[in-house]
Amino acid sequence: MSMSRVVDGPGFRIRYDGQPGYLRAHVYDGTDSLQVSMAMWRMLGEECRVRAATRLLVLEELQGTVDTVNSGQIIDAMVEAGFIGVRIAFVELLDDIQGNEVAETLCLERGIITRIFSEENTARRWLLYGD
């Protein structure tokens, strides 16, 4: 099922593309916030469920960034959205992520396998083939 479609979220849009072996989700057209992040992960989790995807490549192209003090709440939302056991490569297109090691570690402690990247090719390679 490699259809691509664009979905409107609350304050952003997501373009989904089914790729061989993974789901690609480009999040754009908005400004990041705690609310936006939590809504985004809920929507991504639902799409992964519908497509039975176990690997997810997220390209985030949103203005601004969420304060790392909110990482715990966002990770709670990811757990609730069903991301335990899903491998997630997260590409931050606009920002240099502060505190990404913190977020990666918190995710791992909760059973979510994720790595944060600054460009898509490296992210895709890790997603499909590991370290």
PDB file of C-alpha atoms in Angstrom:
ATOM      1  CA  MET A   1       0.000   0.000   0.000  1.00  0.00           C
ATOM      2  CA  SER A   2       2.316   2.766  -1.155  1.00  0.00           C
ATOM      3  CA  MET A   3      -0.274   5.483  -1.482  1.00  0.00           C
ATOM      4  CA  SER A   4       0.665   8.956  -0.451  1.00  0.00           C
ATOM      5  CA  ARG A   5      -1.755  11.338   1.158  1.00  0.00           C
ATOM      6  CA  VAL A   6      -1.772  14.624   3.014  1.00  0.00           C
ATOM      7  CA  VAL A   7      -3.628  14.971   6.307  1.00  0.00           C
ATOM      8  CA  ASP A   8      -4.376  18.194   8.177  1.00  0.00           C
ATOM      9  CA  GLY A   9      -3.561  18.157  11.880  1.00  0.00           C
ATOM     10  CA  PRO A  10      -4.238  20.854  14.465  1.00  0.00           C
ATOM     11  CA  GLY A  11      -1.753  23.496  13.294  1.00  0.00           C
ATOM     12  CA  PHE A  12       0.312  21.405  10.858  1.00  0.00           C
ATOM     13  CA  ARG A  13       0.051  18.987   7.946  1.00  0.00           C
ATOM     14  CA  ILE A  14       1.452  15.490   7.426  1.00  0.00           C
ATOM     15  CA  ARG A  15       2.240  13.921   4.086  1.00  0.00           C
ATOM     16  CA  TYR A  16       2.403  10.120   4.319  1.00  0.00           C
ATOM     17  CA  ASP A  17       4.283   8.015   1.774  1.00  0.00           C
ATOM     18  CA  GLY A  18       4.428   4.243   2.053  1.00  0.00           C
ATOM     19  CA  GLN A  19       7.964   3.116   1.166  1.00  0.00           C
ATOM     20  CA  PRO A  20       9.356  -0.424   0.893  1.00  0.00           C
ATOM     21  CA  GLY A  21       9.988  -1.437   4.501  1.00  0.00           C
ATOM     22  CA  TYR A  22       8.866   1.762   6.210  1.00  0.00           C
ATOM     23  CA  LEU A  23       6.383   4.611   6.410  1.00  0.00           C
ATOM     24  CA  ARG A  24       7.664   8.100   5.572  1.00  0.00           C
ATOM     25  CA  ALA A  25       5.884  11.027   7.214  1.00  0.00           C
ATOM     26  CA  HIS A  26       6.720  14.640   6.377  1.00  0.00           C
ATOM     27  CA  VAL A  27       5.342  17.050   9.007  1.00  0.00           C
ATOM     28  CA  TYR A  28       5.216  20.658   7.805  1.00  0.00           C
ATOM     29  CA  ASP A  29       3.271  23.898   7.605  1.00  0.00           C
ATOM     30  CA  GLY A  30       3.229  24.806  11.291  1.00  0.00           C
ATOM     31  CA  THR A  31       5.042  25.827  14.452  1.00  0.00           C
ATOM     32  CA  ASP A  32       6.170  23.255  16.977  1.00  0.00           C
ATOM     33  CA  SER A  33       4.741  23.320  20.495  1.00  0.00           C
ATOM     34  CA  LEU A  34       3.941  20.781  23.176  1.00  0.00           C
ATOM     35  CA  GLN A  35       0.350  20.516  21.873  1.00  0.00           C
ATOM     36  CA  VAL A  36       1.504  20.170  18.260  1.00  0.00           C
ATOM     37  CA  SER A  37       4.068  17.508  19.165  1.00  0.00           C
ATOM     38  CA  MET A  38       1.574  15.440  21.127  1.00  0.00           C
ATOM     39  CA  ALA A  39      -1.055  15.680  18.369  1.00  0.00           C
ATOM     40  CA  MET A  40       1.567  14.795  15.750  1.00  0.00           C
ATOM     41  CA  TRP A  41       2.652  11.615  17.589  1.00  0.00           C
ATOM     42  CA  ARG A  42      -0.966  10.565  18.116  1.00  0.00           C
ATOM     43  CA  MET A  43      -1.650  10.931  14.377  1.00  0.00           C
ATOM     44  CA  LEU A  44       1.585   9.153  13.407  1.00  0.00           C
ATOM     45  CA  GLY A  45       0.780   6.313  15.805  1.00  0.00           C
ATOM     46  CA  GLU A  46      -2.680   5.890  14.308  1.00  0.00           C
ATOM     47  CA  GLU A  47      -1.246   5.790  10.766  1.00  0.00           C
ATOM     48  CA  CYS A  48       1.358   3.197  11.796  1.00  0.00           C
ATOM     49  CA  ARG A  49      -1.427   1.081  13.298  1.00  0.00           C
ATOM     50  CA  VAL A  50      -3.597   1.334  10.179  1.00  0.00           C
ATOM     51  CA  ARG A  51      -0.674   0.413   7.899  1.00  0.00           C
ATOM     52  CA  ALA A  52       0.878  -2.091  10.337  1.00  0.00           C
ATOM     53  CA  ALA A  53       4.162  -0.180   9.961  1.00  0.00           C
ATOM     54  CA  THR A  54       6.987  -1.115  12.343  1.00  0.00           C
ATOM     55  CA  ARG A  55       9.469   1.398  10.922  1.00  0.00           C
ATOM     56  CA  LEU A  56       8.742   5.116  10.705  1.00  0.00           C
ATOM     57  CA  LEU A  57      10.770   7.914   9.137  1.00  0.00           C
ATOM     58  CA  VAL A  58       9.600  11.310  10.390  1.00  0.00           C
ATOM     59  CA  LEU A  59      10.765  14.464   8.637  1.00  0.00           C
ATOM     60  CA  GLU A  60       9.841  17.390  10.844  1.00  0.00           C
ATOM     61  CA  GLU A  61       9.784  20.754   9.114  1.00  0.00           C
ATOM     62  CA  LEU A  62       8.153  22.962  11.727  1.00  0.00           C
ATOM     63  CA  GLN A  63       9.177  26.375  13.017  1.00  0.00           C
ATOM     64  CA  GLY A  64      10.496  26.481  16.559  1.00  0.00           C
ATOM     65  CA  THR A  65      11.201  23.620  18.893  1.00  0.00           C
ATOM     66  CA  VAL A  66       9.689  22.235  22.078  1.00  0.00           C
ATOM     67  CA  ASP A  67      11.569  22.868  25.313  1.00  0.00           C
ATOM     68  CA  THR A  68      13.353  19.715  26.490  1.00  0.00           C
ATOM     69  CA  VAL A  69      11.596  20.013  29.889  1.00  0.00           C
ATOM     70  CA  ASN A  70       8.512  18.754  28.021  1.00  0.00           C
ATOM     71  CA  SER A  71      10.264  15.644  26.669  1.00  0.00           C
ATOM     72  CA  GLY A  72       8.651  13.406  29.280  1.00  0.00           C
ATOM     73  CA  GLN A  73       5.115  14.437  28.308  1.00  0.00           C
ATOM     74  CA  ILE A  74       5.834  13.940  24.623  1.00  0.00           C
ATOM     75  CA  ILE A  75       7.311  10.491  25.257  1.00  0.00           C
ATOM     76  CA  ASP A  76       4.245   9.587  27.346  1.00  0.00           C
ATOM     77  CA  ALA A  77       2.138  10.557  24.319  1.00  0.00           C
ATOM     78  CA  MET A  78       4.347   8.354  22.104  1.00  0.00           C
ATOM     79  CA  VAL A  79       3.894   5.376  24.439  1.00  0.00           C
ATOM     80  CA  GLU A  80       0.118   5.946  24.471  1.00  0.00           C
ATOM     81  CA  ALA A  81       0.151   6.217  20.663  1.00  0.00           C
ATOM     82  CA  GLY A  82       1.528   2.675  20.450  1.00  0.00           C
ATOM     83  CA  PHE A  83       5.160   3.323  19.514  1.00  0.00           C
ATOM     84  CA  ILE A  84       6.691   0.639  21.738  1.00  0.00           C
ATOM     85  CA  GLY A  85       8.374  -1.760  19.325  1.00  0.00           C
ATOM     86  CA  VAL A  86       8.288   0.693  16.399  1.00  0.00           C
ATOM     87  CA  ARG A  87      11.668   1.859  15.108  1.00  0.00           C
ATOM     88  CA  ILE A  88      11.613   5.623  14.531  1.00  0.00           C
ATOM     89  CA  ALA A  89      14.141   7.706  12.624  1.00  0.00           C
ATOM     90  CA  PHE A  90      13.410  11.364  13.339  1.00  0.00           C
ATOM     91  CA  VAL A  91      14.850  14.022  11.033  1.00  0.00           C
ATOM     92  CA  GLU A  92      14.809  17.608  12.246  1.00  0.00           C
ATOM     93  CA  LEU A  93      14.919  19.646   9.024  1.00  0.00           C
ATOM     94  CA  LEU A  94      14.877  23.187  10.389  1.00  0.00           C
ATOM     95  CA  ASP A  95      16.440  23.086  13.838  1.00  0.00           C
ATOM     96  CA  ASP A  96      19.620  21.930  15.365  1.00  0.00           C
ATOM     97  CA  ILE A  97      18.079  19.807  18.098  1.00  0.00           C
ATOM     98  CA  GLN A  98      19.082  20.666  21.618  1.00  0.00           C
ATOM     99  CA  GLY A  99      18.974  17.804  24.071  1.00  0.00           C
ATOM    100  CA  ASN A 100      18.420  15.083  21.501  1.00  0.00           C
ATOM    101  CA  GLU A 101      20.544  12.584  23.464  1.00  0.00           C
ATOM    102  CA  VAL A 102      18.251  13.199  26.434  1.00  0.00           C
ATOM    103  CA  ALA A 103      15.173  12.493  24.314  1.00  0.00           C
ATOM    104  CA  GLU A 104      16.749   9.385  22.741  1.00  0.00           C
ATOM    105  CA  THR A 105      17.689   8.021  26.177  1.00  0.00           C
ATOM    106  CA  LEU A 106      14.244   8.724  27.643  1.00  0.00           C
ATOM    107  CA  CYS A 107      12.656   6.967  24.668  1.00  0.00           C
ATOM    108  CA  LEU A 108      14.893   3.920  25.051  1.00  0.00           C
ATOM    109  CA  GLU A 109      14.032   3.691  28.758  1.00  0.00           C
ATOM    110  CA  ARG A 110      10.361   3.486  27.745  1.00  0.00           C
ATOM    111  CA  GLY A 111      10.937   0.860  25.028  1.00  0.00           C
ATOM    112  CA  ILE A 112      10.833   3.218  22.043  1.00  0.00           C
ATOM    113  CA  ILE A 113      13.743   2.779  19.634  1.00  0.00           C
ATOM    114  CA  THR A 114      14.491   6.155  18.126  1.00  0.00           C
ATOM    115  CA  ARG A 115      17.400   8.126  16.732  1.00  0.00           C
ATOM    116  CA  ILE A 116      17.480  11.782  15.762  1.00  0.00           C
ATOM    117  CA  PHE A 117      19.137  12.883  12.531  1.00  0.00           C
ATOM    118  CA  SER A 118      19.691  16.073  10.576  1.00  0.00           C
ATOM    119  CA  GLU A 119      19.237  14.574   7.108  1.00  0.00           C
ATOM    120  CA  GLU A 120      17.131  11.910   5.467  1.00  0.00           C
ATOM    121  CA  ASN A 121      19.639   9.543   3.837  1.00  0.00           C
ATOM    122  CA  THR A 122      21.497   8.730   7.059  1.00  0.00           C
ATOM    123  CA  ALA A 123      18.178   8.341   8.850  1.00  0.00           C
ATOM    124  CA  ARG A 124      16.811   5.953   6.226  1.00  0.00           C
ATOM    125  CA  ARG A 125      19.992   3.847   6.311  1.00  0.00           C
ATOM    126  CA  TRP A 126      19.797   3.511  10.104  1.00  0.00           C
ATOM    127  CA  LEU A 127      16.070   2.770   9.949  1.00  0.00           C
ATOM    128  CA  LEU A 128      16.484  -0.073   7.454  1.00  0.00           C
ATOM    129  CA  TYR A 129      19.900  -1.490   8.318  1.00  0.00           C
ATOM    130  CA  GLY A 130      20.695  -0.477  11.893  1.00  0.00           C
ATOM    131  CA  ASP A 131      23.878   1.151  13.167  1.00  0.00           C
TER     132      ASP A 131
END
